[in-house]
Amino acid sequence: MDSILVTGNGPLTGDIPIAGAKNACLTLMPATLLSEEPLTLTNAPRLSDIKTMTALLQSLGAEVTSMQDGQVLAMSSHNIDNHTADYDIVRKMRASILVLGPMLARDGHAIVSLPGGCAIGARPVDLHLKALEAMGAELDLKDGYVHAKAPGGLKGGTVEFPFVTVGATENALMAATLAKGTTVLKNAAREPEIVDLAECLRKMGAQIEGEGSSEITIQGVDRLHGATHPVVTDRIELGTYMLAPAICGGEVTCLGGKISLLGAFCEKLDAAGISVEETAKGLKVARQNGRVRAVDVTTEPFPGFPTDLQAQMMALLCTAEGTSVLEEKIFENRFMHAPELIRMGADIDVQGGMATVKGVDRLKGAPVMATDLRASVSLILAGLAAEGETVVNRVYHLDRGYERVEEKLGACGAKIERIKGQ
Ligand code: EPZ
């Protein structure tokens, strides 16, 4: 297993290119199952999760061709000859459940393994299933698989989500495009990835209104045609790299970044004393002066503070002036980066879903363990400004969601290298 060696090396200056969004691409790819015509995605990120989704779609009979060094995905699902998404692939990536709605909508049957939980929580899929049942699907759970049927096709219905769920909104949105009649999704997720998916489905001929608000209405159509669609910029990668100059000092422009992608995150950076300026190139980020100020953070669905940036924000607040309280309200176990940051000298007290961070002058480099995707990158951010060397182990987590981290940060002056595992 590879590791990343980071050595605290002072302020960063330069530009960081931001890739297409992993979490948009992972729902745009299954959309190919809704049409027999080709769907091509551009600005696709080069990540291991995309390779996993590619393998899953190919196992169903879809053709997926990666071009231009992985930035273009040409897909075609004219002959789906297998309707079973196997546990071996699904267990590697929860987003695999997103093939269920499209397969069911297009062919009236699908068998998809239930994804296991993961490090950050149990992460059930009950709301995905309830949404499809509201559209007339008949579901049976057998041997860890969902057996779904919709003889005569799905029917429009009203889906009321008890709380915001990104994935279930995406599954229901895709399924509803081919359902007979009108579907209304209430308390729908508002993330930019949902808006991006709706824009792509509309290019394919879907009739959708209200994406980005908490109520989305879909008029089902008989069939969808092919399209070409650029994957929206990755707001989580964007926020992650904005925190690098915030932690180290200096000035970095995140190319292609827009404040509209980040909701409350930019407000919190401003409160912490980090300046963010939107320019034609992207978002220019610098520390206003001296130390960072402590701020309190509560994770919420978009446009609230993203849970996927909580670990990275904690890395910043470890050396802020004062005490910050971070409340994680989306997942039940998303503070696994805290014990690793404590190994680096951070002062953090975790009680259930609350973490209290008392700022210290400087962290000290240490060997640390990545436990999940966002925790791994928060340890790299902490290592950028720590005294001495930090070795982040198990970086396969990192490669799921961040392409070429050492290149992107190294180009701005960071001392960072990948150590090949034996
Ligand atoms: C998506 O996961 C993202 N993943 C996550 O990013 C992100 O953290 C999350 O949305 C929240 O923004 C992808 O898009 C591939 P949810 P998802 O359904 O759809 C519970 C990353 O780091 N829930 O909004 O799985 C669930 O357990 C990843 O890139 C149910 O109880 O998240 C969680 O507590 C991590 N039943 C909460 O809802 C369900 O049927 C929100 O989950 C579905 C969800």
Short mmCIF file of N, CA, C and O in Angstrom, two decimals, residues 271-272 291-296 313-326 346-349 355-362:
data_model
loop_
_atom_site.label_atom_id
_atom_site.label_comp_id
_atom_site.label_asym_id
_atom_site.label_seq_id
_atom_site.Cartn_x
_atom_site.Cartn_y
_atom_site.Cartn_z
N ALA A 271 -15.30 33.94 8.18
CA ALA A 271 -15.34 34.12 9.65
C ALA A 271 -14.01 33.70 10.27
O ALA A 271 -13.59 34.23 11.30
N ALA A 272 -13.32 32.76 9.63
CA ALA A 272 -12.05 32.27 10.18
C ALA A 272 -10.88 33.17 9.79
O ALA A 272 -9.75 32.96 10.23
N ARG A 291 -2.85 34.61 12.36
CA ARG A 291 -3.44 33.30 12.62
C ARG A 291 -4.88 33.23 12.16
O ARG A 291 -5.53 34.24 11.90
N VAL A 292 -5.38 32.04 12.08
CA VAL A 292 -6.77 31.77 11.71
C VAL A 292 -7.61 31.88 12.98
O VAL A 292 -7.16 31.54 14.08
N ARG A 293 -8.85 32.38 12.80
CA ARG A 293 -9.72 32.49 13.97
C ARG A 293 -10.56 31.22 14.15
O ARG A 293 -10.99 30.61 13.16
N ALA A 294 -10.83 30.84 15.39
CA ALA A 294 -11.69 29.66 15.64
C ALA A 294 -13.11 29.97 15.18
O ALA A 294 -13.58 31.10 15.26
N VAL A 295 -13.79 28.97 14.60
CA VAL A 295 -15.21 29.12 14.23
C VAL A 295 -15.94 27.83 14.57
O VAL A 295 -15.34 26.75 14.61
N ASP A 296 -17.24 27.93 14.81
CA ASP A 296 -18.05 26.72 15.04
C ASP A 296 -18.66 26.27 13.71
O ASP A 296 -19.02 27.11 12.87
N MET A 313 -11.83 20.88 7.40
CA MET A 313 -11.98 22.12 8.20
C MET A 313 -11.39 21.91 9.59
O MET A 313 -10.78 22.81 10.17
N MET A 314 -11.56 20.68 10.11
CA MET A 314 -10.99 20.41 11.44
C MET A 314 -9.46 20.56 11.38
O MET A 314 -8.86 21.12 12.31
N ALA A 315 -8.86 20.14 10.29
CA ALA A 315 -7.39 20.27 10.18
C ALA A 315 -6.99 21.75 10.27
O ALA A 315 -6.01 22.10 10.94
N LEU A 316 -7.78 22.62 9.67
CA LEU A 316 -7.48 24.06 9.75
C LEU A 316 -7.64 24.56 11.18
O LEU A 316 -6.80 25.29 11.70
N LEU A 317 -8.72 24.13 11.84
CA LEU A 317 -9.05 24.69 13.15
C LEU A 317 -8.14 24.19 14.26
O LEU A 317 -8.09 24.77 15.35
N CYS A 318 -7.34 23.14 13.96
CA CYS A 318 -6.40 22.63 14.97
C CYS A 318 -5.38 23.69 15.39
O CYS A 318 -4.86 23.67 16.49
N THR A 319 -5.07 24.63 14.47
CA THR A 319 -4.07 25.66 14.81
C THR A 319 -4.70 27.05 14.75
O THR A 319 -4.01 28.05 14.55
N ALA A 320 -6.02 27.11 14.95
CA ALA A 320 -6.71 28.43 14.96
C ALA A 320 -6.55 29.05 16.35
O ALA A 320 -6.23 28.37 17.32
N GLU A 321 -6.81 30.37 16.42
CA GLU A 321 -6.74 31.07 17.70
C GLU A 321 -8.09 30.90 18.41
O GLU A 321 -9.11 31.37 17.90
N GLY A 322 -8.12 30.12 19.50
CA GLY A 322 -9.38 29.93 20.20
C GLY A 322 -9.90 28.50 20.06
O GLY A 322 -9.22 27.62 19.52
N THR A 323 -11.15 28.32 20.53
CA THR A 323 -11.75 26.98 20.55
C THR A 323 -12.91 26.92 19.56
O THR A 323 -13.74 27.82 19.52
N SER A 324 -12.93 25.85 18.75
CA SER A 324 -14.00 25.65 17.76
C SER A 324 -14.78 24.41 18.15
O SER A 324 -14.22 23.45 18.69
N VAL A 325 -16.07 24.42 17.83
CA VAL A 325 -16.90 23.22 18.04
C VAL A 325 -17.44 22.79 16.68
O VAL A 325 -18.06 23.58 15.96
N LEU A 326 -17.16 21.52 16.31
CA LEU A 326 -17.67 20.97 15.05
C LEU A 326 -18.76 19.95 15.37
O LEU A 326 -18.53 19.05 16.19
N ALA A 346 -2.68 17.81 18.07
CA ALA A 346 -3.92 18.61 18.14
C ALA A 346 -4.60 18.36 19.49
O ALA A 346 -4.40 17.31 20.12
N ASP A 347 -5.42 19.34 19.90
CA ASP A 347 -6.16 19.23 21.17
C ASP A 347 -7.64 19.13 20.83
O ASP A 347 -8.31 20.15 20.60
N ILE A 348 -8.13 17.88 20.72
CA ILE A 348 -9.51 17.65 20.25
C ILE A 348 -10.21 16.72 21.24
O ILE A 348 -9.66 15.70 21.64
N ASP A 349 -11.44 17.12 21.61
CA ASP A 349 -12.24 16.25 22.48
C ASP A 349 -13.51 15.88 21.72
O ASP A 349 -14.29 16.77 21.35
N ALA A 355 -17.25 17.63 18.20
CA ALA A 355 -15.79 17.65 18.44
C ALA A 355 -15.40 19.06 18.86
O ALA A 355 -15.73 20.02 18.14
N THR A 356 -14.74 19.19 20.00
CA THR A 356 -14.27 20.49 20.47
C THR A 356 -12.77 20.59 20.21
O THR A 356 -12.02 19.72 20.68
N VAL A 357 -12.38 21.59 19.43
CA VAL A 357 -10.98 21.73 19.01
C VAL A 357 -10.38 22.98 19.63
O VAL A 357 -10.84 24.10 19.35
N LYS A 358 -9.39 22.80 20.51
CA LYS A 358 -8.69 23.95 21.10
C LYS A 358 -7.44 24.21 20.25
O LYS A 358 -6.61 23.32 20.08
N GLY A 359 -7.34 25.42 19.68
CA GLY A 359 -6.21 25.71 18.79
C GLY A 359 -4.87 25.60 19.50
O GLY A 359 -4.74 26.03 20.66
N VAL A 360 -3.89 24.99 18.87
CA VAL A 360 -2.50 24.95 19.38
C VAL A 360 -1.62 25.74 18.40
O VAL A 360 -2.05 26.05 17.29
N ASP A 361 -0.42 26.10 18.83
CA ASP A 361 0.43 26.93 17.97
C ASP A 361 0.78 26.23 16.66
O ASP A 361 0.65 26.77 15.58
N ARG A 362 1.23 24.98 16.77
CA ARG A 362 1.67 24.28 15.54
C ARG A 362 1.56 22.78 15.77
O ARG A 362 1.79 22.29 16.88
#
